[in-house]
PDB file of C-alpha atoms in Angstrom:
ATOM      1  CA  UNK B 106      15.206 -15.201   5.555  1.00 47.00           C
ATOM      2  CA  UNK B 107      18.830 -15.056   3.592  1.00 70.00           C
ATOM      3  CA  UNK B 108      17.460 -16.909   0.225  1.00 90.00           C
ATOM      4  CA  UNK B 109      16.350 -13.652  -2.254  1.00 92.00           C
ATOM      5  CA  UNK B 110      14.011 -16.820  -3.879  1.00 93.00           C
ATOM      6  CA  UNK B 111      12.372 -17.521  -0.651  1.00 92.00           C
ATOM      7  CA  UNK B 112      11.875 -13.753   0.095  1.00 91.00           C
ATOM      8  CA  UNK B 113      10.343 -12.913  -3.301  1.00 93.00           C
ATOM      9  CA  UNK B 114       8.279 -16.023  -3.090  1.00 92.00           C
ATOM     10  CA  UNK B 115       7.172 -14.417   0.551  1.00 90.00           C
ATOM     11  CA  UNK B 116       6.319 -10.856  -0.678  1.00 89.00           C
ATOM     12  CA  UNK B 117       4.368 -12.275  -3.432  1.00 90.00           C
ATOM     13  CA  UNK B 118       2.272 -14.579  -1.180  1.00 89.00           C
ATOM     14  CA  UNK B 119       1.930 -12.072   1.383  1.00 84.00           C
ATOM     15  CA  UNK B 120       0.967  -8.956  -1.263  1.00 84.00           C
ATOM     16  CA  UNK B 121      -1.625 -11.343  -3.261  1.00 85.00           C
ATOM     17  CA  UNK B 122       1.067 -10.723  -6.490  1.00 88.00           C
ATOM     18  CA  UNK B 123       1.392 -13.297  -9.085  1.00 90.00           C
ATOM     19  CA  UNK B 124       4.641 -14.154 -10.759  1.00 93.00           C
ATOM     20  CA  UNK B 125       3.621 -13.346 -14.262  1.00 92.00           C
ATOM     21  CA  UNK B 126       2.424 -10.173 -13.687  1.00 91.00           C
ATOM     22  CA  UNK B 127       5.969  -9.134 -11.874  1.00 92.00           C
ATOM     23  CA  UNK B 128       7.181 -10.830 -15.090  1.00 93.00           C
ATOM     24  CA  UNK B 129       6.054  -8.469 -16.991  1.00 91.00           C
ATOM     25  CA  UNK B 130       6.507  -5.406 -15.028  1.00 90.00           C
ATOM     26  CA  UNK B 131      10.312  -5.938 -15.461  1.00 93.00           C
ATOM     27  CA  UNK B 132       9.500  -6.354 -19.117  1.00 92.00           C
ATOM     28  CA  UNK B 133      10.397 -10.179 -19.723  1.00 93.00           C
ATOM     29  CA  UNK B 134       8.101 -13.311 -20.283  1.00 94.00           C
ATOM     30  CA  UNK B 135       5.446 -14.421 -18.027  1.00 93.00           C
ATOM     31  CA  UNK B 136       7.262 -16.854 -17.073  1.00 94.00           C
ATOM     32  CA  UNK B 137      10.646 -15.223 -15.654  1.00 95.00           C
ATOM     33  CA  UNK B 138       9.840 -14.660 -12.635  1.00 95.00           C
ATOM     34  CA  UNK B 139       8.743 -18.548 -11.872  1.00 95.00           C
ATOM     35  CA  UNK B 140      11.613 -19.816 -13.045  1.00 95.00           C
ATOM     36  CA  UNK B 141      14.004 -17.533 -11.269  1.00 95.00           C
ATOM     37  CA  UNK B 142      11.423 -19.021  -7.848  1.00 94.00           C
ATOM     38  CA  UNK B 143      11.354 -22.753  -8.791  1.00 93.00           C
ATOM     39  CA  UNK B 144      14.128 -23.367 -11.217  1.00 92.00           C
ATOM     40  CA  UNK B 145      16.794 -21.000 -10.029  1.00 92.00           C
ATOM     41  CA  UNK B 146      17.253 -19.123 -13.578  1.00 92.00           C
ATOM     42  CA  UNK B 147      18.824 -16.821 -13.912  1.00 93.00           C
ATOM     43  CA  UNK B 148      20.891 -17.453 -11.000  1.00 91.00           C
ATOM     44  CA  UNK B 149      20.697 -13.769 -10.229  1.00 91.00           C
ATOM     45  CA  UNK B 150      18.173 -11.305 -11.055  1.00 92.00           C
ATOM     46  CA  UNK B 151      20.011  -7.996 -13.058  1.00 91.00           C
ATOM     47  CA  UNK B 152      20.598  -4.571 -11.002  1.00 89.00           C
ATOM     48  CA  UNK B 153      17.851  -2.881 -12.888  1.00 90.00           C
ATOM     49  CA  UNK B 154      15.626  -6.245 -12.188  1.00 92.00           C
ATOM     50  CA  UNK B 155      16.421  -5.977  -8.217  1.00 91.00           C
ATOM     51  CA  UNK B 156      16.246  -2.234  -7.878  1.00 87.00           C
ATOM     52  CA  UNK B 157      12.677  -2.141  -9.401  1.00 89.00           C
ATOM     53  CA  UNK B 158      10.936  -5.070  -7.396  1.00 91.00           C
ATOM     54  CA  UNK B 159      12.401  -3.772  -4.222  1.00 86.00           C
ATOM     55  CA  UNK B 160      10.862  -0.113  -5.234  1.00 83.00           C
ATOM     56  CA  UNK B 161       7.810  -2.102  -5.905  1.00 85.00           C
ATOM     57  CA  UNK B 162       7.706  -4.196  -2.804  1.00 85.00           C
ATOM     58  CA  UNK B 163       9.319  -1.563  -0.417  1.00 80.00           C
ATOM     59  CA  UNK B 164      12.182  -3.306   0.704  1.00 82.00           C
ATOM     60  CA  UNK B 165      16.073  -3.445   0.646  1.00 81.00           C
ATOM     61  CA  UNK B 166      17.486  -4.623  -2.098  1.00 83.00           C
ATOM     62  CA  UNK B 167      19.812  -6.595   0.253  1.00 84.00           C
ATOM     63  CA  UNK B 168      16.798  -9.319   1.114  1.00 87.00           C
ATOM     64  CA  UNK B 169      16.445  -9.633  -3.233  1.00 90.00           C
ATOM     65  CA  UNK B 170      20.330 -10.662  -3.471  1.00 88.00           C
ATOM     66  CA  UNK B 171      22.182  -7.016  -3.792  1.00 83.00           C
ATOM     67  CA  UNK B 172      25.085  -6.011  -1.779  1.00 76.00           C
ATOM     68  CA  UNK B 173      24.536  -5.621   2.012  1.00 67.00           C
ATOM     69  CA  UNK B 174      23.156  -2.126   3.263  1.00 54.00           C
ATOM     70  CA  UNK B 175      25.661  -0.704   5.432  1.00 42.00           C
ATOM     71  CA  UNK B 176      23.345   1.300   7.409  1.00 41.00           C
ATOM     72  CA  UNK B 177      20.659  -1.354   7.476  1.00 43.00           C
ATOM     73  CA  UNK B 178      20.160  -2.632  11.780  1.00 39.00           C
ATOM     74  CA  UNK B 179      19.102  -5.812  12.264  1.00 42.00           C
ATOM     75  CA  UNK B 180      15.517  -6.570  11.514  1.00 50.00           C
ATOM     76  CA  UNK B 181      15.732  -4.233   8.144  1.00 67.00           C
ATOM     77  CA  UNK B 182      12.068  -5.416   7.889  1.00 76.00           C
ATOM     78  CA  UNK B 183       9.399  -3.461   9.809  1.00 80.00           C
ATOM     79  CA  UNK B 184       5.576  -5.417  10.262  1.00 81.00           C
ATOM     80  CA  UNK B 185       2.711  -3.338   9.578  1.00 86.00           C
ATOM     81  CA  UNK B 186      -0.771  -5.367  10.171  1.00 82.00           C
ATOM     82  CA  UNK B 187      -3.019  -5.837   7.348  1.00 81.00           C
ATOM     83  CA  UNK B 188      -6.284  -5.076   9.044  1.00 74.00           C
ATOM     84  CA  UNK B 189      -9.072  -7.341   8.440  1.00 60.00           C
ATOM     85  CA  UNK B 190     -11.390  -4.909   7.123  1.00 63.00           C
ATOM     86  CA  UNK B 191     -12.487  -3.394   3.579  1.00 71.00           C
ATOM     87  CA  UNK B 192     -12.987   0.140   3.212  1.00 76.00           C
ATOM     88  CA  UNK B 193     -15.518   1.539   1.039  1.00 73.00           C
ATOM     89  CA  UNK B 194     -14.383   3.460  -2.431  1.00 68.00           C
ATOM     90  CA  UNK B 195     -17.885   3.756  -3.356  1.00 60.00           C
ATOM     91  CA  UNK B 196     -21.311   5.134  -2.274  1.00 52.00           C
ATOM     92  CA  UNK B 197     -20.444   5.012   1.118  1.00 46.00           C
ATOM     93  CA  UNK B 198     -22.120   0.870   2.241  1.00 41.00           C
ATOM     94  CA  UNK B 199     -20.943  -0.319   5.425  1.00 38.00           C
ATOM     95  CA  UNK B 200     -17.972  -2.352   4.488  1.00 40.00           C
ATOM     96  CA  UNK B 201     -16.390  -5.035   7.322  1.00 40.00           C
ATOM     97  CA  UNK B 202     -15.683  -8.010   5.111  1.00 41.00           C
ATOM     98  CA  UNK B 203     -12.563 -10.235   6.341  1.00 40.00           C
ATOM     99  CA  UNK B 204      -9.580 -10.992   4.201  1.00 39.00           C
ATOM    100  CA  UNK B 205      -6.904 -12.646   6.049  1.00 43.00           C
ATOM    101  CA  UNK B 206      -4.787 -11.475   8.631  1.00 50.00           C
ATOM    102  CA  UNK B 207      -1.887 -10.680   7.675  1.00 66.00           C
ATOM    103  CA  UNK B 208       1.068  -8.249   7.778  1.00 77.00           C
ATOM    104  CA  UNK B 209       3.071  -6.104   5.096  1.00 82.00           C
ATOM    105  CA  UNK B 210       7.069  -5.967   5.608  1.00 81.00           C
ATOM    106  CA  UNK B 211       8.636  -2.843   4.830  1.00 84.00           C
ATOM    107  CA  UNK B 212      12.007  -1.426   4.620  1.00 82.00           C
ATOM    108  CA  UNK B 213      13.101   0.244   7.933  1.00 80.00           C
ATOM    109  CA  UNK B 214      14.497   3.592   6.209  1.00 80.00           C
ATOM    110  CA  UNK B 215      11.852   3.453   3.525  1.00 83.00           C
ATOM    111  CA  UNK B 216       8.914   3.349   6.044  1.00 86.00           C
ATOM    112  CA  UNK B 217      10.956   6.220   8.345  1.00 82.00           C
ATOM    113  CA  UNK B 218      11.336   8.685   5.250  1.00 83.00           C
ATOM    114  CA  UNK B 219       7.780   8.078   4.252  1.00 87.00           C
ATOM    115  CA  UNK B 220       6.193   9.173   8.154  1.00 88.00           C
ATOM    116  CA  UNK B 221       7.835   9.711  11.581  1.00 85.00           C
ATOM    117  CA  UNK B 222       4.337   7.769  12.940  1.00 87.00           C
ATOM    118  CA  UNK B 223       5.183   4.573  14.771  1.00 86.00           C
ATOM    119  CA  UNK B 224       4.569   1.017  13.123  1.00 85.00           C
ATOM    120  CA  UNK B 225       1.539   0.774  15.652  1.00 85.00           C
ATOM    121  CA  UNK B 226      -0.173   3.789  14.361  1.00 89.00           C
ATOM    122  CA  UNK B 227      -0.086   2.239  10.785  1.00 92.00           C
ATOM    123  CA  UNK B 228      -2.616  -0.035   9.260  1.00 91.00           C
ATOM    124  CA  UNK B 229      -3.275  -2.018   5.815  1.00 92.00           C
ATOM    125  CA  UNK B 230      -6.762  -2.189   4.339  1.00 91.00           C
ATOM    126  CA  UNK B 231      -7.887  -2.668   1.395  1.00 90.00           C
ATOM    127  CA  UNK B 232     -10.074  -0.445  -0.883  1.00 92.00           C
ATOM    128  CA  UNK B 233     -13.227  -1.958  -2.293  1.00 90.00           C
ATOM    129  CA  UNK B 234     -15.250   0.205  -5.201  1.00 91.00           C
ATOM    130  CA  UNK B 235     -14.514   2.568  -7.957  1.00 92.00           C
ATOM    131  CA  UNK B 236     -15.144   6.163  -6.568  1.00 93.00           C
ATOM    132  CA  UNK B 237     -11.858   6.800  -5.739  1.00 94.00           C
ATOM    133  CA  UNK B 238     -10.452   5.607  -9.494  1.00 93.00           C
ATOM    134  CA  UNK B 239      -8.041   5.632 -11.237  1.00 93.00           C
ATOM    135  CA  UNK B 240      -5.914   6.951  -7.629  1.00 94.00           C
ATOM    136  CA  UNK B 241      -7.066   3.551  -6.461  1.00 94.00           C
ATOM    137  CA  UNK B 242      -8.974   1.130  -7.655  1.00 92.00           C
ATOM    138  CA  UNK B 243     -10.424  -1.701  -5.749  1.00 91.00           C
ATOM    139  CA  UNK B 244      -8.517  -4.573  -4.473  1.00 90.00           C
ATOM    140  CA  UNK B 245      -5.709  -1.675  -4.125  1.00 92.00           C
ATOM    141  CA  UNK B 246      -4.030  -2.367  -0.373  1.00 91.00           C
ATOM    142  CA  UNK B 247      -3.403   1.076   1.364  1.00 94.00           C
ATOM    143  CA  UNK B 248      -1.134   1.976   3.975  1.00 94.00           C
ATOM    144  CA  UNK B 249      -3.238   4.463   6.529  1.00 94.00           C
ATOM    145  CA  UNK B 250      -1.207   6.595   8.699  1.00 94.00           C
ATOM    146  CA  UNK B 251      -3.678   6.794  11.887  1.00 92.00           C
ATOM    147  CA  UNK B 252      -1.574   9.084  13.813  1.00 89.00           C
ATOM    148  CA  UNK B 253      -1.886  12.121  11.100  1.00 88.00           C
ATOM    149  CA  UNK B 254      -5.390  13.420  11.260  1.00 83.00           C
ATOM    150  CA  UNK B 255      -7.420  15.036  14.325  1.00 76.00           C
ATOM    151  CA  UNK B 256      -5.195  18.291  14.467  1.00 76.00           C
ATOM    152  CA  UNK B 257      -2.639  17.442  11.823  1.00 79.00           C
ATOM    153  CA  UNK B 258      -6.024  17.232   9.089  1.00 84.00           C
ATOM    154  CA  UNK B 259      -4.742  18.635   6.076  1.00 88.00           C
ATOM    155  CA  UNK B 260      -5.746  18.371   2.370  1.00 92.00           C
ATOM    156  CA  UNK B 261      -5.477  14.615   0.937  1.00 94.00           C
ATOM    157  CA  UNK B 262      -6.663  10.993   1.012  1.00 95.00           C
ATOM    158  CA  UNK B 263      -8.113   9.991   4.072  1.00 95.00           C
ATOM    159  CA  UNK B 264      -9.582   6.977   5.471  1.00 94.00           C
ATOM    160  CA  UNK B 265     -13.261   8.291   6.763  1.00 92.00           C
ATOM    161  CA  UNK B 266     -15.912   6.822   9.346  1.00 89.00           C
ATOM    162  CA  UNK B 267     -19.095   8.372   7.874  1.00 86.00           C
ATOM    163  CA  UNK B 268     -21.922   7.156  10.327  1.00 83.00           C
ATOM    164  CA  UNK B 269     -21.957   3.519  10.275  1.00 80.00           C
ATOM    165  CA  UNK B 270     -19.810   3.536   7.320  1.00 86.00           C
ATOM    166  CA  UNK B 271     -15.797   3.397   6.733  1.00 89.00           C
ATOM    167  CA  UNK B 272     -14.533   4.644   3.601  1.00 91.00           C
ATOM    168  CA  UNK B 273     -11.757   6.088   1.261  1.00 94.00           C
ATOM    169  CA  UNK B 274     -12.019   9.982   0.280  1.00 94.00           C
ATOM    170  CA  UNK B 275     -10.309  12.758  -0.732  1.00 95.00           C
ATOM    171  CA  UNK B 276     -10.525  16.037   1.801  1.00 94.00           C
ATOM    172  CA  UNK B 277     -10.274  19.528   0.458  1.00 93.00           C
ATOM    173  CA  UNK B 278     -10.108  21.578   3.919  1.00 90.00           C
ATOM    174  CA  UNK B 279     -12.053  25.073   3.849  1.00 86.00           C
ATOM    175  CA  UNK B 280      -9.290  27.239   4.953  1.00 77.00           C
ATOM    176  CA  UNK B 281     -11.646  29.822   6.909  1.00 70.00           C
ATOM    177  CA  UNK B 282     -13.284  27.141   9.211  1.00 70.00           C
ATOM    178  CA  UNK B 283     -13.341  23.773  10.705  1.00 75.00           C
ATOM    179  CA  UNK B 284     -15.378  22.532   7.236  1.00 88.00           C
ATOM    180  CA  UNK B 285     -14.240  20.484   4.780  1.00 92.00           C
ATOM    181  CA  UNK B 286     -15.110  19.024   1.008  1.00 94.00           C
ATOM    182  CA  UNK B 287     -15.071  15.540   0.348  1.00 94.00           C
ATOM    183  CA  UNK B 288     -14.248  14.469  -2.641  1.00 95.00           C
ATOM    184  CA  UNK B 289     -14.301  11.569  -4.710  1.00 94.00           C
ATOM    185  CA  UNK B 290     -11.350  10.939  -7.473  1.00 95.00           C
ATOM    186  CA  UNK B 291     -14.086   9.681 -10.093  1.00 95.00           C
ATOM    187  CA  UNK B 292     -15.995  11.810 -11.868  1.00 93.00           C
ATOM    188  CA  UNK B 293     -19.160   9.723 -12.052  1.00 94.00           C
ATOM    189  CA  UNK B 294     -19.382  10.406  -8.279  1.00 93.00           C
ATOM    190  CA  UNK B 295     -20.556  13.541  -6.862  1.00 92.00           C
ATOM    191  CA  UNK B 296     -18.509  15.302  -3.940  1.00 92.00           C
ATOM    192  CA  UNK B 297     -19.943  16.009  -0.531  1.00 91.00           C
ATOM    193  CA  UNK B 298     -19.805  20.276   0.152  1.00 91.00           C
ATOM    194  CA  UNK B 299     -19.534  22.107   3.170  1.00 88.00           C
ATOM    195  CA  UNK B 300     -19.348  18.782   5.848  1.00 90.00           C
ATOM    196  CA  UNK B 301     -18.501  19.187   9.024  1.00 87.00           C
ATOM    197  CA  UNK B 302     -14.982  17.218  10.814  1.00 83.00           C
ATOM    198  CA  UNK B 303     -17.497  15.930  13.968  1.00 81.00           C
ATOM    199  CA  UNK B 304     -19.748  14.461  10.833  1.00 86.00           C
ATOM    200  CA  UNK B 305     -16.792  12.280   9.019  1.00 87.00           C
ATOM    201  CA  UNK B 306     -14.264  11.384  11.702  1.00 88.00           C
ATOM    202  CA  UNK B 307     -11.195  11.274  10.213  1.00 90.00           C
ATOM    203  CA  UNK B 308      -9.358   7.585  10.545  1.00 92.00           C
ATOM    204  CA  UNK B 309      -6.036   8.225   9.550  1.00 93.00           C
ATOM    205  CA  UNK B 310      -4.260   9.848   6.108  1.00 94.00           C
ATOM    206  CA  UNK B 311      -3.356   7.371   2.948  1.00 95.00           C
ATOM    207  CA  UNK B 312       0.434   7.826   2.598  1.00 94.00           C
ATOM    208  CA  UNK B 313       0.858   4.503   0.320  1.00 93.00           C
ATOM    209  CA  UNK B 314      -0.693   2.302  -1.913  1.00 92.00           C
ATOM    210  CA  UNK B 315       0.010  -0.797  -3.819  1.00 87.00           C
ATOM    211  CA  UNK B 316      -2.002  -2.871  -6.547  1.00 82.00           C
ATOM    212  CA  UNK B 317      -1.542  -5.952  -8.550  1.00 76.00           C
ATOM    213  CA  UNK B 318       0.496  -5.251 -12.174  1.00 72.00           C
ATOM    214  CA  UNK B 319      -2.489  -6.462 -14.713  1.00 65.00           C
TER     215      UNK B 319
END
């Protein structure tokens, strides 16, 4: 897809973003953004305006209208799968509520500098409840990185199956023994000491996330 319109007008249907929120983000009207879409104004969107929604959406600026990456392959744009399940930011409820399947596109070179795990071993979910605020919120989509845990656990976010339950924790690893603390980001939430790695079955690290601009 050549047309930087089209490919905006993709990212934002595919990311659940609406056109006056990215409006605002780059500090203009709400209605900027639709115009640029539907109307063709401006004709071009500024530098500055290009470099921060392709930050934002993780892609090349090429595909939003700047100059062509010289070190960009074909098929700049690598699929990750959103996958159609909800994972718990709260008490810990069994969460397996469908949204869509769908995929996110991401910039070859971006995706490569942020893990050396293969597409396949990376998933989109998205977080439902407040315990891991304000590090994400719900509705946030997270990018899960399911081929660093087991023996690459360190301390961070982590996707967690908890009994019947999968949710969205910070670990703090005890470094004398296989035990870890896990922790949630609110305050109003209390942390779980002293659990053991065969108890909370680590899914797969959070390495990303992104949210809608309010």
């Amino acid at each position: 897809m050549s047309d930087p319109r089209a490919v905006l007008e993709r990212l934002c249907t595919e990311r659940g973003e609406d056109f006056a929120g990215l409006s605002r983000m780059l500090g203009r009207n709400a209605a900027y953004i639709q115009q640029y879409i539907r109307r063709g104004t401006p004709r071009r969107l500024k530098e500055e305006e290009r470099r921060k929604l392709a930050r934002y959406f993780a892609v090349s600026e090429a595909l939003l209208g700047g100059p062509p990456d010289s070190e960009q392959g074909p098929g700049g744009l690598v699929s990750v799968k959103r996958h159609p399940v909800r994972v718990s930011a709260g008490p810990g409820a069994v969460v397996t509520q469908e949204f869509g399947k769908a995929c996110f596109a991401f910039d070859k070179r971006w995706l490569k500098g942020l893990t050396a795990s293969q597409p396949s071993k990376l998933s989109i979910v998205r977080v439902e409840g407040d315990s891991m605020a304000p590090t994400l919120n719900a509705g946030d989509d997270i990018l899960v990185d399911l081929g660093d845990a087991g023996d690459r656990l360190r301390d961070g976010i982590y996707v967690l199956r908890i009994d019947d339950a999968v949710v969205v924790k910070r670990l703090a690893l005890n470094p004398t023994g296989r035990r870890v603390t896990v922790q949630s980001d609110n305050p109003a939430y209390p942390d779980w000491p002293d659990c053991s790695l065969a108890d909370i079955k680590p899914i797969g690290r959070v390495i990303w996330a992104g949210r809608r601009v309010v």
